[in-house]
Amino acid sequence: MGKPITTELSWRADTPTALQAQLGLEGLPAGQAALLDKKSRERWLMAAWLAVSAEQLAYPLRVHSSERPDFLLSAPGLAVGVECMEVVPEELKRLQTQLRDINSGWLRPVLAPGEHDWDWSNPLLQRLLAAKGGRPGFNGEDPVALWLAVMRWAVAKKRDVIGREGFARQPRNVLLLHDNWPLPALPCAGPGDDAEQQRWQGVLDQLYAQLLADGAFVDWQQVAIVHPARVWKIQRDGVRCRQRD
């Protein structure tokens, strides 16, 4: 028998307006949110998704913090599990710190003794190491192709997670990705930047086609990518962009 799920109430609201009023307290800039601990960063990321999803949810709504997945949403006729992921993992942050001698205060500057279990499958990690004579890296210099490869890798990684014993799969499952690292230098579309938004729409359409071909929506009915000004929602029926307030 699996281990019982431990949950803690994070938000409760009877209307979208009531939910939005609570989420305003979570609106830290991404740079400040990065300094929070893991669970607090997950809560910050979840709040960003809830803020653009409030009108589409059912009420009265209860959102519980959990493990595997990170959040559980419940309301009449609604049961959703949300798993959060910082797209660039901790091992890459540690490597970047070593290579560039940068330490923001919460990243570990060196590996602790015995820490050698890095996930070498991350395309960006491979690319960084290739330039230093390490493992084979990304063969192209196209930043869009690298971004797509990393996002596709992130979804595949979490498809493995949702299939493991102990993960409480729900009728609807959302994978929430925080694009929180300069993977390639792809500028995010700011408020009112229609040309950049159209460019991103084309990139996300490519990612959608790749995820659809991979069968990703069998496991994750929605993949949402959080940018500073927008949240991109990718589902079986296509890509939607929601403006963040």
CSV table of C-alpha atoms in Angstrom, one decimal:
chain,number,residue,atom,x,y,z
A,1,MET,CA,0.0,0.0,0.0
A,2,GLY,CA,1.3,3.5,-0.9
A,3,LYS,CA,2.2,6.1,1.6
A,4,PRO,CA,-0.8,8.3,2.5
A,5,ILE,CA,-0.8,11.8,0.8
A,6,THR,CA,-0.1,14.6,3.2
A,7,THR,CA,-1.7,17.9,2.2
A,8,GLU,CA,-1.9,21.4,3.5
A,9,LEU,CA,-4.5,24.0,2.6
A,10,SER,CA,-2.9,26.8,0.5
A,11,TRP,CA,-5.9,28.8,-0.8
A,12,ARG,CA,-9.7,28.6,-0.5
A,13,ALA,CA,-12.1,30.8,-2.4
A,14,ASP,CA,-15.8,30.8,-3.3
A,15,THR,CA,-15.4,33.0,-6.4
A,16,PRO,CA,-12.8,34.0,-8.9
A,17,THR,CA,-12.7,37.5,-7.4
A,18,ALA,CA,-12.0,36.1,-4.0
A,19,LEU,CA,-9.2,34.0,-5.3
A,20,GLN,CA,-7.6,36.8,-7.3
A,21,ALA,CA,-7.6,39.0,-4.1
A,22,GLN,CA,-5.5,36.4,-2.3
A,23,LEU,CA,-3.1,35.9,-5.2
A,24,GLY,CA,-2.0,39.5,-5.2
A,25,LEU,CA,0.1,38.8,-2.2
A,26,GLU,CA,2.2,36.3,-4.2
A,27,GLY,CA,3.3,38.8,-6.9
A,28,LEU,CA,7.0,38.9,-6.3
A,29,PRO,CA,9.2,39.6,-9.3
A,30,ALA,CA,10.9,36.4,-10.6
A,31,GLY,CA,14.3,37.6,-9.5
A,32,GLN,CA,13.1,37.8,-5.9
A,33,ALA,CA,11.1,34.6,-6.1
A,34,ALA,CA,14.3,32.8,-7.1
A,35,LEU,CA,15.7,33.5,-3.6
A,36,LEU,CA,12.8,31.7,-1.9
A,37,ASP,CA,13.1,28.1,-0.7
A,38,LYS,CA,11.7,25.3,-3.0
A,39,LYS,CA,8.2,25.1,-1.6
A,40,SER,CA,7.8,28.9,-1.6
A,41,ARG,CA,9.0,29.0,-5.2
A,42,GLU,CA,6.4,26.4,-6.1
A,43,ARG,CA,3.7,28.4,-4.4
A,44,TRP,CA,4.8,31.5,-6.3
A,45,LEU,CA,4.7,29.6,-9.6
A,46,MET,CA,1.3,28.1,-8.7
A,47,ALA,CA,-0.1,31.6,-7.9
A,48,ALA,CA,1.0,32.8,-11.4
A,49,TRP,CA,-1.0,30.0,-13.0
A,50,LEU,CA,-4.0,30.4,-10.7
A,51,ALA,CA,-4.1,34.1,-11.5
A,52,VAL,CA,-4.6,33.5,-15.3
A,53,SER,CA,-6.9,30.5,-14.7
A,54,ALA,CA,-9.3,31.7,-12.0
A,55,GLU,CA,-12.2,32.3,-14.4
A,56,GLN,CA,-11.9,28.8,-15.9
A,57,LEU,CA,-12.0,27.0,-12.5
A,58,ALA,CA,-15.0,25.7,-10.5
A,59,TYR,CA,-16.0,27.0,-7.1
A,60,PRO,CA,-16.0,26.8,-4.1
A,61,LEU,CA,-12.3,26.0,-4.7
A,62,ARG,CA,-9.8,24.5,-2.4
A,63,VAL,CA,-6.1,24.3,-3.3
A,64,HIS,CA,-3.9,22.1,-1.2
A,65,SER,CA,-0.1,21.9,-1.2
A,66,SER,CA,1.0,18.3,-1.5
A,67,GLU,CA,3.8,16.0,-2.8
A,68,ARG,CA,3.6,14.1,-6.1
A,69,PRO,CA,1.9,16.3,-7.4
A,70,ASP,CA,2.9,19.6,-5.8
A,71,PHE,CA,-0.7,20.9,-5.6
A,72,LEU,CA,-4.2,19.4,-5.6
A,73,LEU,CA,-7.2,21.4,-6.7
A,74,SER,CA,-10.7,20.4,-5.7
A,75,ALA,CA,-14.2,21.8,-6.4
A,76,PRO,CA,-17.6,20.4,-7.4
A,77,GLY,CA,-16.8,18.5,-10.6
A,78,LEU,CA,-13.2,19.4,-10.5
A,79,ALA,CA,-10.1,17.4,-9.5
A,80,VAL,CA,-6.7,18.7,-10.8
A,81,GLY,CA,-3.2,17.9,-9.9
A,82,VAL,CA,-0.4,20.4,-10.7
A,83,GLU,CA,3.3,19.6,-10.8
A,84,CYS,CA,5.8,22.4,-10.8
A,85,MET,CA,9.2,22.4,-12.3
A,86,GLU,CA,12.0,24.9,-12.7
A,87,VAL,CA,13.1,24.0,-16.2
A,88,VAL,CA,16.8,24.3,-15.5
A,89,PRO,CA,17.5,21.9,-12.7
A,90,GLU,CA,19.6,22.4,-9.6
A,91,GLU,CA,22.6,20.5,-10.9
A,92,LEU,CA,22.9,23.0,-13.8
A,93,LYS,CA,22.7,25.9,-11.4
A,94,ARG,CA,25.6,24.5,-9.4
A,95,LEU,CA,27.6,23.9,-12.6
A,96,GLN,CA,26.9,27.5,-13.8
A,97,THR,CA,28.1,28.7,-10.4
A,98,GLN,CA,31.4,26.8,-10.8
A,99,LEU,CA,32.0,27.8,-14.4
A,100,ARG,CA,31.3,31.5,-13.9
A,101,ASP,CA,32.2,32.0,-10.2
A,102,ILE,CA,28.7,33.4,-9.6
A,103,ASN,CA,26.8,32.7,-6.3
A,104,SER,CA,23.5,34.5,-5.8
A,105,GLY,CA,23.4,33.5,-2.1
A,106,TRP,CA,21.2,30.4,-2.3
A,107,LEU,CA,23.0,28.3,-4.9
A,108,ARG,CA,25.7,25.9,-3.7
A,109,PRO,CA,29.0,27.0,-5.3
A,110,VAL,CA,30.5,23.5,-5.4
A,111,LEU,CA,29.3,19.9,-5.2
A,112,ALA,CA,29.1,18.4,-1.8
A,113,PRO,CA,31.2,15.2,-1.3
A,114,GLY,CA,29.7,12.3,-3.2
A,115,GLU,CA,27.4,14.4,-5.3
A,116,HIS,CA,28.0,13.1,-8.8
A,117,ASP,CA,24.4,12.1,-9.9
A,118,TRP,CA,23.8,14.9,-12.3
A,119,ASP,CA,21.1,14.5,-15.0
A,120,TRP,CA,23.3,14.6,-18.1
A,121,SER,CA,20.3,14.4,-20.4
A,122,ASN,CA,19.5,18.2,-20.2
A,123,PRO,CA,20.4,19.6,-23.6
A,124,LEU,CA,21.7,22.9,-22.1
A,125,LEU,CA,24.0,21.0,-19.7
A,126,GLN,CA,25.4,19.0,-22.6
A,127,ARG,CA,26.0,22.2,-24.6
A,128,LEU,CA,27.9,23.9,-21.7
A,129,LEU,CA,30.1,20.9,-21.1
A,130,ALA,CA,30.8,20.4,-24.8
A,131,ALA,CA,32.5,23.8,-25.0
A,132,LYS,CA,34.8,22.6,-22.2
A,133,GLY,CA,35.7,19.3,-23.6
A,134,GLY,CA,32.9,17.5,-21.7
A,135,ARG,CA,30.1,15.3,-22.9
A,136,PRO,CA,28.7,15.7,-26.5
A,137,GLY,CA,26.6,18.8,-26.6
A,138,PHE,CA,24.0,20.6,-28.7
A,139,ASN,CA,25.2,20.5,-32.3
A,140,GLY,CA,23.5,23.7,-33.4
A,141,GLU,CA,23.7,27.3,-32.4
A,142,ASP,CA,20.0,28.1,-33.1
A,143,PRO,CA,18.7,29.4,-29.8
A,144,VAL,CA,15.1,28.6,-30.6
A,145,ALA,CA,16.0,25.0,-31.4
A,146,LEU,CA,17.9,24.8,-28.0
A,147,TRP,CA,14.9,26.2,-26.1
A,148,LEU,CA,12.6,23.7,-27.8
A,149,ALA,CA,14.9,20.9,-27.0
A,150,VAL,CA,15.1,21.9,-23.3
A,151,MET,CA,11.4,22.3,-22.9
A,152,ARG,CA,10.7,19.0,-24.6
A,153,TRP,CA,13.3,17.4,-22.3
A,154,ALA,CA,11.5,18.9,-19.3
A,155,VAL,CA,8.1,17.5,-20.3
A,156,ALA,CA,9.6,14.0,-21.0
A,157,LYS,CA,11.3,14.1,-17.6
A,158,LYS,CA,8.0,14.8,-15.8
A,159,ARG,CA,6.2,12.2,-17.9
A,160,ASP,CA,8.5,9.7,-16.2
A,161,VAL,CA,7.7,11.2,-12.8
A,162,ILE,CA,3.9,11.0,-13.2
A,163,GLY,CA,4.2,7.3,-14.1
A,164,ARG,CA,6.0,6.4,-10.9
A,165,GLU,CA,4.3,4.6,-8.0
A,166,GLY,CA,3.1,7.0,-5.4
A,167,PHE,CA,2.2,9.8,-7.8
A,168,ALA,CA,-1.4,10.8,-7.2
A,169,ARG,CA,-2.6,11.1,-10.8
A,170,GLN,CA,-5.8,13.1,-11.1
A,171,PRO,CA,-8.5,13.2,-13.8
A,172,ARG,CA,-6.8,16.3,-15.1
A,173,ASN,CA,-3.0,16.9,-14.7
A,174,VAL,CA,-1.1,20.1,-15.3
A,175,LEU,CA,2.6,20.5,-15.7
A,176,LEU,CA,3.7,24.0,-14.7
A,177,LEU,CA,7.1,25.0,-16.0
A,178,HIS,CA,9.0,28.1,-14.9
A,179,ASP,CA,11.2,29.3,-17.7
A,180,ASN,CA,13.6,30.9,-15.2
A,181,TRP,CA,17.0,30.7,-16.8
A,182,PRO,CA,18.6,32.3,-19.9
A,183,LEU,CA,18.7,29.0,-21.8
A,184,PRO,CA,19.4,30.6,-25.1
A,185,ALA,CA,18.9,34.4,-25.1
A,186,LEU,CA,15.3,34.5,-26.2
A,187,PRO,CA,13.7,37.8,-25.1
A,188,CYS,CA,10.3,37.4,-23.5
A,189,ALA,CA,7.3,39.3,-24.9
A,190,GLY,CA,6.6,42.3,-22.7
A,191,PRO,CA,3.2,44.0,-22.3
A,192,GLY,CA,2.0,45.5,-25.6
A,193,ASP,CA,4.9,43.8,-27.6
A,194,ASP,CA,2.7,42.3,-30.3
A,195,ALA,CA,5.6,41.5,-32.6
A,196,GLU,CA,7.5,39.6,-30.0
A,197,GLN,CA,4.3,37.8,-28.9
A,198,GLN,CA,3.7,36.7,-32.5
A,199,ARG,CA,7.2,35.4,-32.6
A,200,TRP,CA,6.7,33.4,-29.4
A,201,GLN,CA,3.4,32.1,-30.7
A,202,GLY,CA,5.3,30.5,-33.6
A,203,VAL,CA,7.8,29.0,-31.2
A,204,LEU,CA,5.1,27.6,-29.0
A,205,ASP,CA,3.3,26.2,-32.0
A,206,GLN,CA,6.4,24.2,-32.8
A,207,LEU,CA,6.6,22.9,-29.2
A,208,TYR,CA,2.9,22.0,-29.4
A,209,ALA,CA,3.5,19.9,-32.5
A,210,GLN,CA,6.4,18.1,-30.9
A,211,LEU,CA,4.5,17.4,-27.7
A,212,LEU,CA,1.5,16.2,-29.7
A,213,ALA,CA,3.7,13.8,-31.7
A,214,ASP,CA,5.3,12.6,-28.4
A,215,GLY,CA,1.9,11.7,-26.9
A,216,ALA,CA,2.7,14.0,-24.0
A,217,PHE,CA,-1.0,15.1,-23.5
A,218,VAL,CA,-1.9,11.5,-22.5
A,219,ASP,CA,-0.1,12.2,-19.2
A,220,TRP,CA,-0.2,16.0,-18.9
A,221,GLN,CA,-3.5,17.4,-20.2
A,222,GLN,CA,-1.9,20.9,-20.0
A,223,VAL,CA,1.7,22.1,-20.1
A,224,ALA,CA,1.9,25.7,-18.9
A,225,ILE,CA,5.0,27.9,-19.3
A,226,VAL,CA,5.3,30.9,-17.1
A,227,HIS,CA,7.1,34.0,-18.5
A,228,PRO,CA,7.3,37.4,-16.8
A,229,ALA,CA,4.3,39.0,-18.7
A,230,ARG,CA,2.5,35.9,-20.0
A,231,VAL,CA,1.5,32.3,-19.3
A,232,TRP,CA,1.5,30.0,-22.3
A,233,LYS,CA,-1.0,27.1,-22.0
A,234,ILE,CA,-0.4,24.1,-24.3
A,235,GLN,CA,-3.1,21.5,-24.6
A,236,ARG,CA,-4.2,18.9,-27.0
A,237,ASP,CA,-6.4,21.4,-28.8
A,238,GLY,CA,-3.6,24.0,-29.3
A,239,VAL,CA,-1.7,26.9,-27.6
A,240,ARG,CA,-3.3,29.8,-25.7
A,241,CYS,CA,-1.6,32.9,-24.3
A,242,ARG,CA,-2.8,34.6,-21.1
A,243,GLN,CA,-1.6,38.0,-20.1
A,244,ARG,CA,-0.4,38.3,-16.5
A,245,ASP,CA,-1.6,41.4,-14.6
